[in-house]
GROMACS .gro file of C-alpha atoms in nm:
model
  267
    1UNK     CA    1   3.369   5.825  -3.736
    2UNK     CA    2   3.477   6.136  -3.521
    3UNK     CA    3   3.135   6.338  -3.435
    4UNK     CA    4   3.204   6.701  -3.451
    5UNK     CA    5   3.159   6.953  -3.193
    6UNK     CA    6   2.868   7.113  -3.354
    7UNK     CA    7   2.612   6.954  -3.583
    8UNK     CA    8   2.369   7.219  -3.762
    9UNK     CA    9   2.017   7.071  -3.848
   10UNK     CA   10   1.827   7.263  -4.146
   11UNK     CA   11   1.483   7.234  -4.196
   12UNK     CA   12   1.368   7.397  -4.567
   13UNK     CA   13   0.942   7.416  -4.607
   14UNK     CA   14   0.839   7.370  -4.959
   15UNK     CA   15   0.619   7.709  -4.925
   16UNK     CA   16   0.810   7.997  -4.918
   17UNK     CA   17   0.829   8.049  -4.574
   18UNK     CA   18   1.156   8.084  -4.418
   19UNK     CA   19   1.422   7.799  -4.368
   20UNK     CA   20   1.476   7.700  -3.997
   21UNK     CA   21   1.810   7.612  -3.813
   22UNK     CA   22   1.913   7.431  -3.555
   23UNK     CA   23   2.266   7.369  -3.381
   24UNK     CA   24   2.350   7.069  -3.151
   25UNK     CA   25   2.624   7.002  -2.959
   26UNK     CA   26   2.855   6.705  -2.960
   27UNK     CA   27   2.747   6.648  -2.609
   28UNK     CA   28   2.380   6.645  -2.703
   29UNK     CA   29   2.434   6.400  -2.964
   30UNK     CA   30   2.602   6.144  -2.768
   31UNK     CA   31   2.293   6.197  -2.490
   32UNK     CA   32   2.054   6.113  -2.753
   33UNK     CA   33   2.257   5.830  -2.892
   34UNK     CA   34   2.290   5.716  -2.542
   35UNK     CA   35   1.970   5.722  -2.466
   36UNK     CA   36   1.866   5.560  -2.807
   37UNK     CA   37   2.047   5.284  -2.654
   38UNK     CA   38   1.925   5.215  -2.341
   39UNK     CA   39   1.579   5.240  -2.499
   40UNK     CA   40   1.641   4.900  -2.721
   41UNK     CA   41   1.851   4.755  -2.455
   42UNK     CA   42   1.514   4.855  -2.175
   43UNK     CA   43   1.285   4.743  -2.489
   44UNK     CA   44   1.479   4.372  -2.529
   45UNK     CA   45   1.442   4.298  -2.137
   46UNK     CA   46   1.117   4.381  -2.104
   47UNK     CA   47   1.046   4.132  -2.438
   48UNK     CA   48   1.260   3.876  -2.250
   49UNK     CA   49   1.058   3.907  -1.898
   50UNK     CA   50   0.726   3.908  -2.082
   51UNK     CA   51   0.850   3.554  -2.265
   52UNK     CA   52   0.971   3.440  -1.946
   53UNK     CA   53   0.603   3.520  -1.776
   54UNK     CA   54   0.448   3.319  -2.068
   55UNK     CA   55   0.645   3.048  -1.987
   56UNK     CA   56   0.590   2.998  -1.703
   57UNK     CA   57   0.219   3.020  -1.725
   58UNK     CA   58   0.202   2.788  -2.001
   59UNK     CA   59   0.367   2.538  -1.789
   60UNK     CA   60   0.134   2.557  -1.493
   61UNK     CA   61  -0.151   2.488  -1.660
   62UNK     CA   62   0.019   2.213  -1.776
   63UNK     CA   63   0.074   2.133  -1.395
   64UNK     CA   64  -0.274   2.202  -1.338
   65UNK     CA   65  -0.397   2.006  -1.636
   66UNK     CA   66  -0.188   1.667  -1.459
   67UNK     CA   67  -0.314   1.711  -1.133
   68UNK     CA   68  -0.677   1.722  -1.266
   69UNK     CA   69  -0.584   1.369  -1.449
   70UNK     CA   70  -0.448   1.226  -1.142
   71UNK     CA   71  -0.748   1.353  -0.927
   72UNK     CA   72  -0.970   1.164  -1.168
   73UNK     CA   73  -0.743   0.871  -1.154
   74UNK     CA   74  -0.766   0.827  -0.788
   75UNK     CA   75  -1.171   0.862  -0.823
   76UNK     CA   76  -1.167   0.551  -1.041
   77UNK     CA   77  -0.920   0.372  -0.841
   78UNK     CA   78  -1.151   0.471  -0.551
   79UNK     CA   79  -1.463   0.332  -0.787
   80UNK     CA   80  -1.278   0.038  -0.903
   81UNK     CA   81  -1.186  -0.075  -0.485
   82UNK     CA   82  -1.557  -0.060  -0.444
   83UNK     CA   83  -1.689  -0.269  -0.722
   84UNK     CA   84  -1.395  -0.531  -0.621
   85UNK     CA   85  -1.586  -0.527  -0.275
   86UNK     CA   86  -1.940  -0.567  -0.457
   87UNK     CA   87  -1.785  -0.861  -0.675
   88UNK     CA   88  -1.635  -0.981  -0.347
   89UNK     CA   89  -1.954  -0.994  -0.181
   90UNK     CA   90  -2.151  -1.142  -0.485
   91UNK     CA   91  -1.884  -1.399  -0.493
   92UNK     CA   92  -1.985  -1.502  -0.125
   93UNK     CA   93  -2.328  -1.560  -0.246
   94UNK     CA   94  -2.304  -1.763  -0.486
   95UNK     CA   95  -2.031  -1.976  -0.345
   96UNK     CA   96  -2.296  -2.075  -0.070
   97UNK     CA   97  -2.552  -2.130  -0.312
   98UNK     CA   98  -2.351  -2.347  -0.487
   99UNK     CA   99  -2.311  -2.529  -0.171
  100UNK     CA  100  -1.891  -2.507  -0.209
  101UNK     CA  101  -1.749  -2.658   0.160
  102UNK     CA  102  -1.417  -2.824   0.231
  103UNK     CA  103  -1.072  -2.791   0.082
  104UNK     CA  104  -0.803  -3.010  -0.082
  105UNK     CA  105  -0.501  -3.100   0.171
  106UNK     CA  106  -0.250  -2.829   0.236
  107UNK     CA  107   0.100  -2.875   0.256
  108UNK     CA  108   0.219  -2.826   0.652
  109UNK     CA  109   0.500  -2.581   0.556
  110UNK     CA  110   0.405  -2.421   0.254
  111UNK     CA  111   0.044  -2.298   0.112
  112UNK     CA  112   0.181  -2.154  -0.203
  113UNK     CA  113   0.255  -2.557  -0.286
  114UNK     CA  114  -0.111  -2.628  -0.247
  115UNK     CA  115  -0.186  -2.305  -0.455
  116UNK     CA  116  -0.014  -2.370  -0.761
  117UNK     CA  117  -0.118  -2.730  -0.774
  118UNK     CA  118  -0.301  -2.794  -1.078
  119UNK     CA  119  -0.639  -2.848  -0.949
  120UNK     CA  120  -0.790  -3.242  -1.065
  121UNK     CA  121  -1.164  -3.097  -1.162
  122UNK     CA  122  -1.370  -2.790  -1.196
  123UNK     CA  123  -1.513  -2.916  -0.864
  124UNK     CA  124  -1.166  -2.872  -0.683
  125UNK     CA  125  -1.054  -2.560  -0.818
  126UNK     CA  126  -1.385  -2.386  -0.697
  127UNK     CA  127  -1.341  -2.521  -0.363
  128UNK     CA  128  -1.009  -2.381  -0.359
  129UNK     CA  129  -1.102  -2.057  -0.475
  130UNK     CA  130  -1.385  -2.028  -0.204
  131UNK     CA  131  -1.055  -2.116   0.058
  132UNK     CA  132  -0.845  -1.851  -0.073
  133UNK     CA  133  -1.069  -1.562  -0.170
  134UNK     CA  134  -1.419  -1.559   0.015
  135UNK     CA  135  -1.306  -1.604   0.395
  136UNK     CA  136  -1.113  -1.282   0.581
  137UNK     CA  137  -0.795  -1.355   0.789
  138UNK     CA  138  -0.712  -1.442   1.122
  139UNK     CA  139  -0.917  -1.110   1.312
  140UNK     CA  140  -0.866  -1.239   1.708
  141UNK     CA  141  -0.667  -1.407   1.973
  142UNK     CA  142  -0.760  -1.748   2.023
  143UNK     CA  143  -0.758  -1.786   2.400
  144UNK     CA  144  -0.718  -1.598   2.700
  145UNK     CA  145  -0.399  -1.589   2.908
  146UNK     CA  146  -0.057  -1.442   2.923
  147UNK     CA  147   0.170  -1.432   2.615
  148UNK     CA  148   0.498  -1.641   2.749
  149UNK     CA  149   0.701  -1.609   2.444
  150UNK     CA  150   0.699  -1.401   2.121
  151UNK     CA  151   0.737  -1.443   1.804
  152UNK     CA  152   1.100  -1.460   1.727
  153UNK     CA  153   1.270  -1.484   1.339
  154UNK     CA  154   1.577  -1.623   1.478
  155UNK     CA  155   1.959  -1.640   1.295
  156UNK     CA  156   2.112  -1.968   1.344
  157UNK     CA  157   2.424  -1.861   1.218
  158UNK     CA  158   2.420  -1.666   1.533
  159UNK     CA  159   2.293  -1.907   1.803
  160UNK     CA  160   1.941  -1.740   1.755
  161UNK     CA  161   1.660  -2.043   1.701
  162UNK     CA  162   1.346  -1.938   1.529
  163UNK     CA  163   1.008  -1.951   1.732
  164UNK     CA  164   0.712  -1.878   1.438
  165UNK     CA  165   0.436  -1.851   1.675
  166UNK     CA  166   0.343  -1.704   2.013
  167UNK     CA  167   0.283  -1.864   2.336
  168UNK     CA  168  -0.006  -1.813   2.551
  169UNK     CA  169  -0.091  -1.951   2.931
  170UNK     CA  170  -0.363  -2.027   3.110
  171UNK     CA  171  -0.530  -2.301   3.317
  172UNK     CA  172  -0.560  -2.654   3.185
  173UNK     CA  173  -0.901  -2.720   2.968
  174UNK     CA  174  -0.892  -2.315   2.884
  175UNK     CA  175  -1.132  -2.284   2.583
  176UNK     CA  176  -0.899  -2.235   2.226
  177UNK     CA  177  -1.100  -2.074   1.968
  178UNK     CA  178  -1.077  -2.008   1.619
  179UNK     CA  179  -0.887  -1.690   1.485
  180UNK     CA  180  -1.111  -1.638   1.167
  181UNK     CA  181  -1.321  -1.814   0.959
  182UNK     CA  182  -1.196  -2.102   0.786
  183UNK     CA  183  -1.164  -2.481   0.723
  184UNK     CA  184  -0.996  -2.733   0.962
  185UNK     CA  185  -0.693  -2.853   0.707
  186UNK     CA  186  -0.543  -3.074   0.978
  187UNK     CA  187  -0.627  -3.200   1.311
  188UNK     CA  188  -0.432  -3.460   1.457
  189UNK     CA  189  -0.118  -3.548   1.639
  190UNK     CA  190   0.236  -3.417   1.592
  191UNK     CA  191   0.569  -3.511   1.824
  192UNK     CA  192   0.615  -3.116   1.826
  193UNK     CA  193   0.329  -3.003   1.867
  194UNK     CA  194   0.099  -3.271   1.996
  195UNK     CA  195  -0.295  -3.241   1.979
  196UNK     CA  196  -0.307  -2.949   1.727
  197UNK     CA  197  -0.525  -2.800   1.481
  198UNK     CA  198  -0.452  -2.606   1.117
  199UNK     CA  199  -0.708  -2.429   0.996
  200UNK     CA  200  -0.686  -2.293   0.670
  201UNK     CA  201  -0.852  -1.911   0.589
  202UNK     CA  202  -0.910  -1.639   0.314
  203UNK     CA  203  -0.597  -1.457   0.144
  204UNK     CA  204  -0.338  -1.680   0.188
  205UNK     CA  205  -0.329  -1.721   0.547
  206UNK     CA  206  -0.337  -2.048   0.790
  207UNK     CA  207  -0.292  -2.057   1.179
  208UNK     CA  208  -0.215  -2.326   1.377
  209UNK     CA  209  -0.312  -2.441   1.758
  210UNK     CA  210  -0.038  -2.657   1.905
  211UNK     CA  211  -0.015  -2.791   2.272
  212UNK     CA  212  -0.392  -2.870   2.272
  213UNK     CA  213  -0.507  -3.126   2.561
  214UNK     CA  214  -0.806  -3.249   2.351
  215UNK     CA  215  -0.981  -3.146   2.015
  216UNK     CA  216  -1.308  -3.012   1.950
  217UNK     CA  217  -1.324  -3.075   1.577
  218UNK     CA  218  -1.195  -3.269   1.329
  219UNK     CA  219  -1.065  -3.247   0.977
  220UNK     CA  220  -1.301  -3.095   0.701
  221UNK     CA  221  -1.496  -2.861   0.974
  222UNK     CA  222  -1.598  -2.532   0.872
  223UNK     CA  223  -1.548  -2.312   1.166
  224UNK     CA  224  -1.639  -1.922   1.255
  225UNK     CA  225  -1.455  -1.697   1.416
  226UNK     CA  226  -1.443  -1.728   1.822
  227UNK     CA  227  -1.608  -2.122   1.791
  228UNK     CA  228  -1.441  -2.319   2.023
  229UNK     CA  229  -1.228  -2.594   1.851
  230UNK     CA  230  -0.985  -2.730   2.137
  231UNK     CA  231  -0.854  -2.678   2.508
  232UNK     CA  232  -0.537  -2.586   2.613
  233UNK     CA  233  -0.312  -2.904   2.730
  234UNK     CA  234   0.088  -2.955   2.751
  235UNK     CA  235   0.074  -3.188   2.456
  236UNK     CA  236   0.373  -3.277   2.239
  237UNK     CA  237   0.735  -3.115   2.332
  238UNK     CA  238   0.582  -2.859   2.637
  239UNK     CA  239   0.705  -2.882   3.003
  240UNK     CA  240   0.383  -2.645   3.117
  241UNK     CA  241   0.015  -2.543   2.960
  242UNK     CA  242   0.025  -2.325   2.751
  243UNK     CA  243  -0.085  -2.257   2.355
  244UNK     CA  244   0.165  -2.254   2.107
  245UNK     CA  245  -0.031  -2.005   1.820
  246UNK     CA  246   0.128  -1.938   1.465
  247UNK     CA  247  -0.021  -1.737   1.173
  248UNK     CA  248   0.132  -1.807   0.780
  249UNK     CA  249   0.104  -1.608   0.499
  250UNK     CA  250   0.143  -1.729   0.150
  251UNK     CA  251   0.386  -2.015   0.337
  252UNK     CA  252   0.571  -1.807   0.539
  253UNK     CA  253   0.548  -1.769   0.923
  254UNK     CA  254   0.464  -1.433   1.017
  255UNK     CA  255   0.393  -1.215   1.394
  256UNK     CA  256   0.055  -1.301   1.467
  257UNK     CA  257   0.088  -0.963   1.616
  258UNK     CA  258   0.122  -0.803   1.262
  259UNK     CA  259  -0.235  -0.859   1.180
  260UNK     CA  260  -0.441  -0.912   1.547
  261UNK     CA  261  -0.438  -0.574   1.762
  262UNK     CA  262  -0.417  -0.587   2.090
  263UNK     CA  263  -0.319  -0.841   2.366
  264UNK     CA  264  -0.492  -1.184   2.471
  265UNK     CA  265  -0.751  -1.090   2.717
  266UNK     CA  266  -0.630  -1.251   3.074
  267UNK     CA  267  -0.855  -1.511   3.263
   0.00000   0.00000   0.00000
């Protein structure tokens, strides 16, 4: 519909007071429909930004509300390491008043074999808990001396043989101590590794002492960490003395460097 050049606006009073009249343009209408306009348009975005606003702080709280539940959750995670520590402890205890010593036999290559063995008596499977759980890892080197060969994985697809242990020198009859507490597994002879010693700790892990010219203790020994349980030698397959040291985890040969800081300390 055309709008027409001049609109005339009449206002009557129901008293008898004069009627009123106004004229307006064509231009002046279109400026006040225009600006009618841009009112609901301004009024709509301003609906839309305050909606967006909510939004958005409806969802951080939620943020905030998460990050409160995982604060808490790392406070009992941090409560529940401690009371595993207290158990730990309380386990110790009552292992030695229970008098629990010695082990069942390990097999050489692989602990997780003795693990899952099904254990004969209640006897036996509490001896092999106290193994496994109450005493810590290897902690130290187990002589002085220089370190003559790492630890090497090997690929024998590419000409690479394996060496799971590290070598350390030093003079003939140089103490060998233990790397942790444990139990002496095995102590014996071997055409590899001559005089040696396995001694079985907490957590999965065994070391073993090859090389050894003679042996300070004997199968079923409960040892501490730094006692003295053989002297270095040339024993088995060695062309000079040295002490052929390797640490398993859970079966596996691992870097004895991976959990004992440091280097030997040298004579």
């Amino acid at each position: 519909m055309a709008i027409p050049r001049h609109t005339r606006i009449i206002f009557i009073p129901d008293d008898e007071r004069s009627t009123r009249e106004y004229g307006i343009s064509r231009a002046m209408v279109v400026t006040l429909i225009v600006l009618g306009v841009a009112g609901v348009v301004a009024t709509a975005m301003l609906m839309a930004e305050f909606s967006g606003q909510a939004h958005e702080r409806q969802t951080i709280h939620r943020l905030e509300q998460e990050l409160a539940v995982a604060h808490e959750a790392v406070s009992r995670t941090d409560e529940l390491g401690a009371r595993l520590e207290a158990m730990a402890r309380m386990q110790e205890k009552l292992l030695t008043m229970l008098g629990v010593e010695g082990v069942s036999d390990a097999a050489a290559e692989s602990l997780s074999v003795w693990q899952n063995e099904i254990p004969a008596s209640a006897d036996v499977a509490m001896r092999r808990a106290a193994s496994v759980t109450v005493n810590p890892g290897p902690e130290r080197w187990p002589a002085r001396g220089y370190v003559t060969r790492e630890f090497i994985v090997g690929n024998t697809s590419r000409g690479i043989q394996p060496h799971p242990g590290i070598d350390i020198a030093a003079a003939t009859d140089t103490p060998i101590v233990a790397a942790g507490d444990g139990v002496v597994v095995r102590a014996g002879q071997d055409p590899n590794l001559g005089n040696y010693v396995e001694i079985e700790h907490g957590l999965g892990y065994v070391t073993v002492y090859g090389h050894c010219n003679r042996l300070a203790v004997g199968r079923g020994a409960r040892v501490e960490t730094g006692q003295v349980i053989a002297y270095m030698g040339a024993s088995g397959q060695s062309t000079a003395t040295h002490l052929h040291f390797e640490v398993w985890r859970q079966g596996e040969a691992i870097d004895p460097r991976t959990v004992i800081e440091g280097d030997p300390l040298r004579n």
